[in-house]
Amino acid sequence: MAEENKKIAEDLSGTGNFIHAYIQEDLGENLSHVHTRFPPEPNGYLHIGHAKSICLNFGLAKLYGGKCNLRFDDTNPTKEDTEYVESIEEDVRWLGFDWEDRLFFASSYFDTFYEVALKLIKEGKAYVCDLSAEEMRQYRGTLSSPGKNSPYRDRSVEENLDLFTRMKNGEFPDGSHTLRAKIDMASPNINMRDPVLYRIAHAHHHKTGDAWCIYPMYDFAHPLEDVIENITHSICTMEFEDHRPLYDWVVDNSGLPAKPRQIEFARLGMTNTVMSKRKLRALVEDGLVDGWDDPRMPTISGLRRRGVTPEAIRDFCEKIGVSKANSRVDSSLLDHCIRDDLKTKTPVAMAVLRPLKVTITNYPEGQIEFLPVENNPENEALGIREVPFGRELYIEQEDFMEVPEKKFFRLAPGKEVRLKGAYYITCTGVVKDGDGKITEVLCTYDPETKSGSGFEGRKVKGTLHWVCADTAIDAEVRLYDAMMLDNDEDPSGDMIMNPNSLEVLSSKVEPSIKDAKGGDRFQFMRNGYFCVDTKTSTPQKLVFNRIVALKSAYKPGK
Ligand code: ATP
Ligand code: MG
């Protein structure tokens, strides 16, 4: 196995990002395998930033023939919930990754954490401290000045063992005592100034119930979780870089044999959205969005409900790459990946989002004919379907102008256009209501110009999509725009919600898709990619979410 991996490392050397270089170095020296983990805290739903971490951790394991665990980092009982555990499992699986039998909970290691704490106390490396949070801050010092030793730092091992046991037994109120590592109050790295290892919290835990009233701090628990699971590479985001000496201190003093290596990378940020669970939860709790799976949200469940595929998300994570420099990715790159994935696999249909009625005055009343239309011009394998055509149709309101602007090549009085897959029509007049608003456009059609008939007469510039009025299906169509408005003046400051992030339309769609089910995807000609909403669509009233429009600012390779 070791030889085999060394060979994989050699074959891959020079490829990939800096993490590969580290792993290749380790495999070349003292490691025989790669074992990573994805360690979410179950305090919210996963977002696309987590997808980056999932693709990275599971991807590295796969590439090097190793393993990746799914581990819930559930050491903070007040914010955690089984609802989140379930959603996270669903999302990771949906993204296409398999943890096999390696589903772990940090809470199942509470006994081991406690044992390690006792060992540190016995070795004089940890002590019980009675300073309040505020006092502790005062003793900690600053970036430019050293801290001061706690007056409780020199308690005897016996006293520490007694107090720590009583902390565990629930004899003290929250906040009255902590267990701290005895490292160095003068360390230039503030994380090493006797960090807290355990706090008292009389809180109910989603897995361990009321068994514990002391809970380990992240910086103590996380390295131990990695050690217990024999993780070789503990990949985390940049904000933990300064915590690495503490991570190594805990690993080295745990008395356990594994020596995981912490590697930091830059977290994903994106324009026009927020990426922290805290901010996403606030949007949900304030009722500004329709839950964690609102299609505007950057959550995996929101993207899934909008109709985005796991393939598109994985492609996006591949394209953004991995580095140590924090940056914000333009959200139009994700749009590009989504279109790229859907382009050939999604059937095309005609839907008129904002309908305007057209009557073809020279087409026989009551007649309906069926015209063959390709299901996807970019993929012949999807075949053709028959679309009904009749005297009354709908076109998009924006495809007609009574007084056309310059370069408006669509329908206008006296102008001729092609109806996709059907005939040429010429506008002969309009019907208006009492307020002068156009309610109907009158046209004539030329039977000679039937699509596919080989007609080669005059050319027209505009081709419109349309839906036959008699057979059309009513549908609700939801158009989404950026969820947040970026604050260019202060990119790190709070963003505000885009008041126009959702537009709900009463639309008309062609009858061939009347039996569409939640999750079915279509490309609506000229309008973008759409997905039947899994939460609100019914056979009586179809509801479509726009996944992405056909165009956005991002040009690949730019
Ligand atoms: P948030 O700030 O959104 O709550 P978090 O880091 O607290 O994120 P965790 O549940 O602790 O969320 O994250 C699980 C894993 O996902 C961690 O290893 C973390 O580094 C990674 N992760 C979280 N957010 C991002 C992101 N935006 N980009 C890349 N990785 C991320
Ligand atoms: Mg966290």
Coordinates of C-alpha atoms and ligand atoms in Angstrom, one line a residue:
M1 CA 0.0 0.0 0.0
A2 CA 2.7 2.4 1.0
E3 CA 4.6 1.7 -2.2
E4 CA 1.5 2.1 -4.3
N5 CA 0.7 5.4 -2.7
K6 CA 4.2 6.6 -3.2
K7 CA 3.8 5.8 -6.8
I8 CA 0.5 7.7 -7.0
A9 CA 2.2 10.7 -5.4
E10 CA 5.0 10.5 -8.0
D11 CA 2.6 10.3 -10.8
L12 CA 0.7 13.3 -9.5
S13 CA 3.6 15.3 -8.5
G14 CA 3.5 18.8 -9.8
T15 CA -0.2 18.6 -10.4
G16 CA -3.0 20.3 -8.6
N17 CA -2.9 22.9 -5.8
F18 CA -0.5 23.4 -2.9
I19 CA -2.4 20.8 -0.8
H20 CA -1.4 18.1 -3.3
A21 CA 2.2 19.2 -2.9
Y22 CA 1.9 18.7 0.9
I23 CA 0.3 15.4 0.6
Q24 CA 2.8 14.2 -2.0
E25 CA 5.6 15.2 0.3
D26 CA 4.0 13.3 3.2
L27 CA 3.3 10.2 1.2
G28 CA 6.9 10.3 0.0
E29 CA 8.2 10.4 3.6
N30 CA 6.4 8.8 6.5
L31 CA 2.8 8.2 5.4
S32 CA 1.2 5.2 3.7
H33 CA -2.2 6.5 3.1
V34 CA -4.5 9.6 3.0
H35 CA -7.4 10.0 5.4
T36 CA -9.4 13.2 5.4
R37 CA -12.7 14.3 7.0
F38 CA -15.5 16.8 6.4
P39 CA -16.4 18.1 9.9
P40 CA -19.5 20.3 9.8
E41 CA -21.1 21.7 13.0
P42 CA -24.8 20.7 12.9
N43 CA -25.9 24.3 13.6
G44 CA -27.4 25.1 10.2
Y45 CA -27.7 23.9 6.6
L46 CA -24.7 23.5 4.3
H47 CA -23.9 26.2 1.8
I48 CA -21.8 26.2 -1.4
G49 CA -18.7 27.2 0.7
H50 CA -19.1 23.8 2.4
A51 CA -19.4 22.2 -1.0
K52 CA -15.9 23.5 -1.8
S53 CA -14.7 21.8 1.4
I54 CA -16.6 18.6 0.7
C55 CA -15.3 18.4 -2.9
L56 CA -11.8 19.0 -1.6
N57 CA -11.8 16.5 1.2
F58 CA -13.6 13.7 -0.6
G59 CA -11.8 14.5 -3.8
L60 CA -8.3 14.2 -2.2
A61 CA -9.3 10.9 -0.6
K62 CA -10.5 9.5 -3.9
L63 CA -7.5 10.8 -5.8
Y64 CA -5.0 9.2 -3.4
G65 CA -6.9 6.0 -2.9
G66 CA -7.7 7.0 0.7
K67 CA -10.8 7.6 2.8
C68 CA -12.9 10.6 3.9
N69 CA -15.1 10.6 7.0
L70 CA -18.2 12.6 7.6
R71 CA -18.0 13.9 11.1
F72 CA -20.4 16.0 13.0
D73 CA -18.5 18.4 15.2
D74 CA -21.3 18.6 17.8
T75 CA -19.6 20.1 20.8
N76 CA -21.7 23.2 21.2
P77 CA -25.1 21.9 22.4
T78 CA -27.1 25.1 22.5
K79 CA -27.0 25.7 18.7
E80 CA -27.2 22.2 17.4
D81 CA -30.1 20.1 16.3
T82 CA -30.9 16.8 14.6
E83 CA -32.7 18.6 11.8
Y84 CA -29.4 20.0 10.7
V85 CA -27.7 16.5 11.0
E86 CA -30.3 15.1 8.7
S87 CA -30.1 17.9 6.1
I88 CA -26.3 17.7 6.1
E89 CA -26.3 14.0 5.4
E90 CA -28.8 14.4 2.6
D91 CA -26.7 17.3 1.0
V92 CA -23.4 15.5 1.1
R93 CA -25.0 12.4 -0.4
W94 CA -26.8 14.4 -3.1
L95 CA -23.5 16.1 -4.0
G96 CA -22.3 12.7 -4.9
F97 CA -20.0 11.7 -2.0
D98 CA -20.0 8.5 0.1
W99 CA -18.7 8.2 3.6
E100 CA -19.5 4.5 3.6
D101 CA -19.6 3.3 7.2
R102 CA -17.6 6.3 8.5
L103 CA -20.3 8.6 10.0
F104 CA -19.0 10.0 13.3
F105 CA -20.1 12.4 16.0
A106 CA -17.6 14.3 18.1
S107 CA -20.0 13.8 21.0
S108 CA -19.3 10.1 21.0
Y109 CA -15.7 10.9 21.9
F110 CA -16.7 12.9 25.1
D111 CA -15.2 10.2 27.3
T112 CA -11.9 10.3 25.5
F113 CA -11.8 14.1 25.6
Y114 CA -12.3 13.9 29.3
E115 CA -9.6 11.2 29.8
V116 CA -7.1 13.4 27.9
A117 CA -8.1 16.4 30.1
L118 CA -7.4 14.3 33.2
K119 CA -4.0 13.2 31.7
L120 CA -3.1 16.9 31.1
I121 CA -4.0 17.8 34.6
K122 CA -2.0 15.0 36.1
E123 CA 1.0 16.0 34.0
G124 CA 0.7 19.6 35.2
K125 CA -0.3 20.8 31.7
A126 CA -3.9 22.0 32.6
Y127 CA -5.5 23.7 35.5
V128 CA -8.9 24.8 36.7
C129 CA -9.3 28.6 36.6
D130 CA -11.9 30.7 38.4
L131 CA -11.5 33.9 36.4
S132 CA -14.6 35.3 34.8
A133 CA -14.7 35.8 31.0
E134 CA -14.1 39.5 31.5
E135 CA -11.2 38.9 33.9
M136 CA -9.7 36.4 31.5
R137 CA -9.8 39.0 28.7
Q138 CA -7.9 41.4 31.0
Y139 CA -5.2 38.9 31.8
R140 CA -4.8 37.8 28.2
G141 CA -2.7 40.8 27.1
T142 CA -2.7 42.1 23.5
L143 CA -1.0 41.5 20.3
S144 CA 1.8 43.8 21.4
S145 CA 1.9 43.1 25.1
P146 CA 2.2 39.7 27.0
G147 CA -0.5 38.4 29.2
K148 CA -0.4 37.8 32.9
N149 CA -0.6 34.5 34.7
S150 CA -3.9 33.6 36.2
P151 CA -3.8 33.6 40.0
Y152 CA -5.2 30.0 39.8
R153 CA -2.4 28.8 37.5
D154 CA -0.4 27.1 40.2
R155 CA -3.1 25.0 41.8
S156 CA -1.9 21.5 42.8
V157 CA -2.7 18.5 40.7
E158 CA -4.9 17.2 43.4
E159 CA -6.9 20.4 43.7
N160 CA -7.3 20.6 39.9
L161 CA -8.5 17.0 39.8
D162 CA -11.0 17.6 42.5
L163 CA -12.3 20.8 41.0
F164 CA -12.5 19.4 37.4
T165 CA -14.4 16.3 38.7
R166 CA -16.8 18.6 40.5
M167 CA -17.2 20.7 37.3
K168 CA -18.1 17.5 35.5
N169 CA -20.5 16.5 38.3
G170 CA -22.5 19.7 37.9
E171 CA -21.5 21.3 41.2
F172 CA -20.8 24.7 39.7
P173 CA -22.8 27.2 37.7
D174 CA -22.1 28.1 34.1
G175 CA -19.2 30.5 33.7
S176 CA -17.8 30.0 37.2
H177 CA -14.8 27.7 36.2
T178 CA -12.9 26.7 33.2
L179 CA -10.2 24.1 32.5
R180 CA -7.2 25.8 30.8
A181 CA -4.1 24.5 29.2
K182 CA -0.9 25.7 30.9
I183 CA 1.2 26.8 28.0
D184 CA 2.6 30.3 28.0
M185 CA 1.0 33.6 28.9
A186 CA 3.8 35.5 27.2
S187 CA 3.5 33.7 23.9
P188 CA 3.5 36.0 20.8
N189 CA 0.6 33.8 19.6
I190 CA -2.4 34.8 21.7
N191 CA -4.0 31.3 21.1
M192 CA -1.2 29.8 23.1
R193 CA -1.8 32.0 26.2
D194 CA -3.4 29.3 28.4
P195 CA -6.4 28.6 26.1
V196 CA -9.6 27.3 27.6
L197 CA -10.1 23.6 27.0
Y198 CA -13.5 23.0 28.8
R199 CA -16.3 25.3 29.8
I200 CA -19.4 24.6 32.0
A201 CA -22.7 24.6 30.2
H202 CA -25.8 23.1 31.8
A203 CA -27.3 22.4 28.4
H204 CA -29.1 19.6 26.7
H205 CA -27.2 17.9 23.9
H206 CA -29.0 16.5 20.8
K207 CA -27.1 13.2 21.3
T208 CA -25.8 12.9 24.8
G209 CA -28.8 14.5 26.5
D210 CA -28.1 15.7 30.0
A211 CA -25.1 13.4 30.6
W212 CA -22.6 16.2 30.4
C213 CA -22.5 19.7 31.8
I214 CA -19.0 20.5 30.7
Y215 CA -18.2 20.8 27.0
P216 CA -14.8 20.9 25.3
M217 CA -13.8 24.0 23.3
Y218 CA -13.3 23.6 19.5
D219 CA -9.5 24.1 19.7
F220 CA -9.3 21.2 22.2
A221 CA -11.9 18.9 20.6
H222 CA -11.0 19.2 17.0
P223 CA -7.4 17.9 17.0
L224 CA -8.5 15.1 19.3
E225 CA -11.3 14.1 16.9
D226 CA -8.7 14.0 14.1
V227 CA -6.4 11.9 16.2
I228 CA -9.1 9.5 17.3
E229 CA -10.1 8.9 13.7
N230 CA -6.5 8.6 12.5
I231 CA -6.9 11.5 10.1
T232 CA -3.7 12.2 8.2
H233 CA -4.6 15.6 6.7
S234 CA -6.9 18.0 8.6
I235 CA -8.0 20.5 6.0
C236 CA -9.6 23.7 7.3
T237 CA -10.0 27.3 6.5
M238 CA -7.5 30.1 6.9
E239 CA -8.8 31.6 10.1
F240 CA -7.4 28.5 11.9
E241 CA -3.8 29.2 10.7
D242 CA -2.9 31.0 13.9
H243 CA -4.5 28.1 15.9
R244 CA -2.2 25.5 14.3
P245 CA 0.4 25.7 17.1
L246 CA -2.4 24.9 19.6
Y247 CA -3.7 22.1 17.3
D248 CA -0.2 20.6 17.3
W249 CA 0.2 21.1 21.1
V250 CA -3.0 19.2 21.7
V251 CA -2.0 16.4 19.3
D252 CA 1.4 16.1 20.8
N253 CA 0.2 16.1 24.4
S254 CA -2.8 13.8 23.9
G255 CA -0.8 10.7 24.4
L256 CA -2.4 9.2 21.3
P257 CA -0.3 8.0 18.4
A258 CA -1.8 9.7 15.3
K259 CA -0.1 12.9 14.0
P260 CA -2.6 14.6 11.7
R261 CA -1.3 17.6 9.7
Q262 CA -3.4 20.7 9.6
I263 CA -3.5 22.5 6.3
E264 CA -5.4 25.7 5.7
F265 CA -7.1 27.0 2.6
A266 CA -9.1 30.1 1.7
R267 CA -12.8 30.0 2.3
L268 CA -15.1 30.6 -0.6
G269 CA -16.8 33.9 -0.7
M270 CA -19.2 34.9 -3.6
T271 CA -20.6 38.2 -4.9
N272 CA -24.2 39.0 -4.2
T273 CA -24.7 36.5 -1.4
V274 CA -23.8 35.8 2.2
M275 CA -22.0 32.7 3.2
S276 CA -22.1 32.4 6.9
K277 CA -24.6 30.2 8.6
R278 CA -25.2 32.9 11.2
K279 CA -26.3 35.4 8.5
L280 CA -28.3 32.7 6.6
R281 CA -30.1 31.7 9.7
A282 CA -31.0 35.3 10.4
L283 CA -32.6 35.6 6.9
V284 CA -34.6 32.4 7.7
E285 CA -35.6 33.5 11.2
D286 CA -36.6 37.0 10.0
G287 CA -38.8 35.5 7.4
L288 CA -37.0 37.3 4.6
V289 CA -36.7 34.0 2.6
D290 CA -38.9 30.9 2.3
G291 CA -36.7 28.8 4.6
W292 CA -33.2 27.4 4.3
D293 CA -34.1 25.9 0.9
D294 CA -35.4 29.2 -0.6
P295 CA -34.0 29.0 -4.2
R296 CA -32.2 32.3 -3.7
M297 CA -30.1 31.0 -0.9
P298 CA -26.6 29.8 -1.5
T299 CA -27.4 26.7 0.6
I300 CA -27.1 23.3 -1.1
S301 CA -30.8 22.7 -0.4
G302 CA -31.7 26.1 -1.9
L303 CA -29.6 25.4 -5.0
R304 CA -31.1 21.9 -5.3
R305 CA -34.6 23.3 -5.0
R306 CA -33.8 25.9 -7.6
G307 CA -32.9 23.0 -10.0
V308 CA -29.1 23.3 -9.9
T309 CA -27.5 19.9 -10.5
P310 CA -24.7 18.3 -8.3
E311 CA -22.6 18.1 -11.5
A312 CA -22.7 21.9 -11.9
I313 CA -21.7 22.5 -8.3
R314 CA -18.8 20.0 -8.5
D315 CA -17.6 21.7 -11.8
F316 CA -17.8 25.1 -10.1
C317 CA -15.7 23.8 -7.1
E318 CA -13.2 22.4 -9.6
K319 CA -13.0 25.7 -11.5
I320 CA -12.6 28.0 -8.5
G321 CA -9.6 26.0 -7.4
V322 CA -7.9 26.0 -3.9
S323 CA -5.5 28.6 -2.7
K324 CA -4.5 30.5 0.5
A325 CA -5.7 33.9 -0.7
N326 CA -9.2 34.9 0.4
S327 CA -11.2 36.3 -2.5
R328 CA -14.7 36.6 -3.7
V329 CA -15.8 34.6 -6.7
D330 CA -18.2 36.3 -9.2
S331 CA -21.5 34.5 -8.8
S332 CA -21.8 34.5 -12.6
L333 CA -19.2 31.8 -12.7
L334 CA -21.6 29.5 -11.0
D335 CA -24.3 30.5 -13.5
H336 CA -21.9 29.6 -16.3
C337 CA -21.3 26.1 -14.8
I338 CA -25.0 25.6 -14.4
R339 CA -25.7 26.4 -18.1
D340 CA -22.8 24.4 -19.2
D341 CA -24.2 21.3 -17.5
L342 CA -27.8 21.8 -18.5
K343 CA -27.2 22.8 -22.1
T344 CA -27.4 19.4 -23.8
K345 CA -29.3 17.4 -21.3
T346 CA -32.3 19.6 -20.7
P347 CA -35.3 19.4 -23.1
V348 CA -36.5 22.7 -24.6
A349 CA -40.1 23.8 -24.3
M350 CA -42.0 27.0 -25.1
A351 CA -43.3 29.1 -22.3
V352 CA -44.6 32.6 -22.5
L353 CA -43.7 34.3 -19.2
R354 CA -45.6 37.6 -19.6
P355 CA -48.4 36.7 -22.1
L356 CA -49.8 39.0 -24.8
K357 CA -52.6 37.5 -26.9
V358 CA -52.3 37.3 -30.7
T359 CA -55.1 36.4 -33.0
I360 CA -54.3 35.2 -36.5
T361 CA -57.4 36.5 -38.3
N362 CA -56.9 34.4 -41.5
Y363 CA -56.4 31.1 -39.6
P364 CA -59.6 28.9 -39.5
E365 CA -61.5 29.2 -36.3
G366 CA -61.5 26.1 -34.2
Q367 CA -58.6 24.5 -36.1
I368 CA -55.6 23.1 -34.2
E369 CA -52.6 21.6 -36.1
F370 CA -49.6 19.9 -34.6
L371 CA -46.2 21.0 -35.6
P372 CA -43.0 19.1 -35.0
V373 CA -40.3 20.9 -32.9
E374 CA -36.9 19.6 -31.8
N375 CA -36.5 18.9 -28.1
N376 CA -33.0 20.2 -28.0
P377 CA -31.2 21.7 -31.0
E378 CA -27.9 20.8 -29.3
N379 CA -28.7 17.2 -28.7
E380 CA -30.6 15.3 -31.5
A381 CA -31.0 12.3 -29.2
L382 CA -33.7 14.1 -27.3
G383 CA -35.9 13.8 -30.4
I384 CA -38.9 15.9 -31.4
R385 CA -42.3 16.6 -30.1
E386 CA -45.6 17.9 -31.6
V387 CA -46.6 21.4 -30.6
P388 CA -50.2 22.5 -31.1
F389 CA -50.8 25.7 -33.2
G390 CA -54.1 27.6 -33.6
R391 CA -55.8 30.9 -34.3
E392 CA -55.2 32.3 -30.9
L393 CA -51.7 32.4 -29.4
Y394 CA -49.6 34.0 -26.7
I395 CA -46.4 35.8 -27.3
E396 CA -44.2 37.7 -24.8
Q397 CA -45.3 41.3 -24.1
E398 CA -41.8 42.4 -24.7
D399 CA -41.8 40.9 -28.2
F400 CA -44.3 43.5 -29.4
M401 CA -44.0 47.3 -29.7
E402 CA -46.7 49.5 -31.2
V403 CA -44.1 52.1 -32.0
P404 CA -40.9 50.1 -32.5
E405 CA -37.6 51.5 -31.4
K406 CA -34.7 51.5 -33.8
K407 CA -33.3 48.0 -34.3
F408 CA -36.4 46.3 -32.8
F409 CA -36.7 43.3 -35.0
R410 CA -39.7 41.7 -33.3
L411 CA -43.4 42.2 -33.9
A412 CA -44.8 45.7 -34.7
P413 CA -47.6 47.0 -36.9
G414 CA -46.8 46.1 -40.5
K415 CA -43.8 44.0 -39.5
E416 CA -43.4 40.3 -40.2
V417 CA -41.7 37.8 -37.9
R418 CA -41.2 34.0 -37.8
L419 CA -42.9 32.0 -35.1
K420 CA -40.5 29.3 -34.0
G421 CA -41.4 25.9 -35.7
A422 CA -44.6 27.4 -37.2
Y423 CA -45.3 30.2 -39.7
Y424 CA -44.4 33.8 -40.5
I425 CA -47.0 36.3 -39.2
T426 CA -47.5 40.0 -40.0
C427 CA -49.1 42.4 -37.6
T428 CA -52.2 44.1 -39.0
G429 CA -53.5 45.9 -35.9
V430 CA -54.1 46.0 -32.2
V431 CA -57.1 45.9 -29.8
K432 CA -57.0 48.2 -26.8
D433 CA -59.1 48.5 -23.7
G434 CA -60.8 51.6 -22.4
D435 CA -57.5 52.8 -20.9
G436 CA -55.6 52.5 -24.2
K437 CA -53.7 49.4 -23.0
I438 CA -53.1 46.9 -25.7
T439 CA -55.0 43.7 -24.9
E440 CA -54.6 41.8 -28.2
V441 CA -52.5 41.9 -31.3
L442 CA -54.1 41.1 -34.7
C443 CA -52.0 39.3 -37.3
T444 CA -52.3 37.3 -40.5
Y445 CA -50.1 34.3 -41.3
D446 CA -48.7 33.1 -44.6
P447 CA -49.4 29.4 -45.1
E448 CA -46.5 29.2 -47.6
T449 CA -44.0 29.8 -44.9
K450 CA -44.6 26.7 -42.8
S451 CA -41.5 25.6 -40.9
G452 CA -39.8 22.7 -42.5
S453 CA -41.6 23.2 -45.8
G454 CA -38.4 24.4 -47.5
F455 CA -39.8 27.9 -47.9
E456 CA -37.0 30.1 -49.2
G457 CA -38.8 33.4 -50.0
R458 CA -38.3 36.5 -48.0
K459 CA -36.1 36.6 -44.9
V460 CA -37.3 37.9 -41.6
K461 CA -35.1 39.0 -38.8
G462 CA -37.1 38.1 -35.7
T463 CA -38.0 34.6 -34.4
L464 CA -40.5 34.5 -31.5
H465 CA -41.5 31.7 -29.2
W466 CA -45.2 31.3 -28.6
V467 CA -47.9 29.1 -27.0
C468 CA -51.2 28.1 -28.5
A469 CA -53.9 29.8 -26.3
D470 CA -56.5 27.0 -26.5
T471 CA -54.2 24.3 -25.2
A472 CA -51.9 26.4 -23.0
I473 CA -51.3 25.4 -19.4
D474 CA -51.3 28.1 -16.7
A475 CA -48.2 28.1 -14.6
E476 CA -46.6 30.2 -12.0
V477 CA -43.0 31.2 -12.9
R478 CA -40.6 32.5 -10.3
L479 CA -37.7 34.6 -11.5
Y480 CA -34.8 35.0 -9.1
D481 CA -32.2 37.7 -9.0
A482 CA -29.2 38.1 -6.7
M483 CA -30.2 37.6 -3.1
M484 CA -28.0 40.4 -1.7
L485 CA -27.0 43.8 -2.9
D486 CA -23.2 44.1 -2.7
N487 CA -21.8 46.9 -0.6
D488 CA -19.0 48.0 -2.8
E489 CA -17.9 50.8 -0.4
D490 CA -17.4 48.3 2.3
P491 CA -17.1 44.7 1.0
S492 CA -16.8 43.3 4.5
G493 CA -19.8 45.2 5.8
D494 CA -23.3 44.0 6.0
M495 CA -25.2 43.6 2.8
I496 CA -28.8 44.3 2.3
M497 CA -31.3 42.0 0.7
N498 CA -32.1 42.7 -2.9
P499 CA -35.8 43.9 -2.9
N500 CA -36.2 42.6 -6.5
S501 CA -34.7 39.2 -5.8
L502 CA -38.0 37.4 -6.6
E503 CA -40.5 38.2 -9.3
V504 CA -43.6 35.9 -9.5
L505 CA -45.3 35.7 -12.9
S506 CA -48.6 34.2 -14.2
S507 CA -47.4 32.5 -17.4
K508 CA -48.5 30.1 -20.1
V509 CA -46.6 26.9 -21.0
E510 CA -47.1 24.4 -23.8
P511 CA -49.3 21.4 -23.0
S512 CA -46.5 18.8 -23.6
I513 CA -45.2 19.5 -20.1
K514 CA -48.5 19.4 -18.2
D515 CA -47.5 16.2 -16.3
A516 CA -44.1 17.6 -15.2
K517 CA -43.1 16.6 -11.7
G518 CA -41.2 18.4 -9.0
G519 CA -37.5 18.5 -10.0
D520 CA -38.1 18.2 -13.7
R521 CA -36.0 20.6 -15.7
F522 CA -36.7 22.5 -19.0
Q523 CA -35.1 25.1 -21.1
F524 CA -37.8 27.6 -21.9
M525 CA -36.8 29.0 -25.3
R526 CA -35.1 32.4 -25.0
N527 CA -36.0 32.6 -21.2
G528 CA -33.5 30.3 -19.5
Y529 CA -33.5 27.1 -17.6
F530 CA -36.3 26.2 -15.2
C531 CA -37.2 23.5 -12.7
V532 CA -40.6 22.4 -11.3
D533 CA -40.6 23.5 -7.7
T534 CA -40.5 20.5 -5.4
K535 CA -42.2 22.2 -2.5
T536 CA -45.2 24.1 -4.0
S537 CA -45.9 22.8 -7.5
T538 CA -49.1 20.6 -7.9
P539 CA -50.6 18.8 -10.9
Q540 CA -53.4 21.5 -10.8
K541 CA -51.0 24.4 -10.7
L542 CA -47.4 24.0 -12.0
V543 CA -44.8 26.2 -10.4
F544 CA -41.4 26.8 -12.0
N545 CA -38.3 28.2 -10.5
R546 CA -35.9 29.8 -12.9
I547 CA -32.5 28.1 -12.4
V548 CA -30.6 30.5 -14.5
A549 CA -31.1 32.9 -17.3
L550 CA -29.6 32.1 -20.7
K551 CA -27.0 34.9 -20.4
S552 CA -25.0 36.6 -17.8
A553 CA -21.9 38.8 -17.7
Y554 CA -19.4 36.0 -17.2
K555 CA -17.5 34.8 -20.2
P556 CA -15.5 31.6 -19.8
G557 CA -11.8 32.3 -20.1
K558 CA -12.1 35.9 -19.3
Ligands
ATP1 P1 -20.0 29.3 8.8 O1 -19.1 30.4 9.1 O2 -20.7 29.4 7.5 O3 -20.9 28.9 9.9 P2 -18.2 27.2 9.6 O4 -16.8 27.2 9.2 O5 -18.5 27.6 11.0 O6 -19.0 28.1 8.5 P3 -18.6 24.4 9.8 O7 -19.8 23.6 9.9 O8 -17.7 24.5 11.0 O9 -19.0 25.9 9.4 O10 -17.8 24.0 8.5 C1 -17.5 22.7 8.2 C2 -16.3 22.7 7.2 O11 -16.6 23.5 6.1 C3 -15.1 23.3 7.9 O12 -14.0 22.5 7.7 C4 -15.0 24.7 7.2 O13 -13.6 25.0 7.2 C5 -15.6 24.4 5.9 N1 -16.2 25.7 5.4 C6 -17.1 26.4 5.9 N2 -17.4 27.5 5.2 C7 -16.6 27.5 4.1 C8 -16.4 28.3 3.0 N3 -17.1 29.4 2.8 N4 -15.5 27.9 2.0 C9 -14.8 26.8 2.2 N5 -14.9 25.9 3.2 C10 -15.8 26.3 4.2
MG2 MG -18.2 26.7 12.8

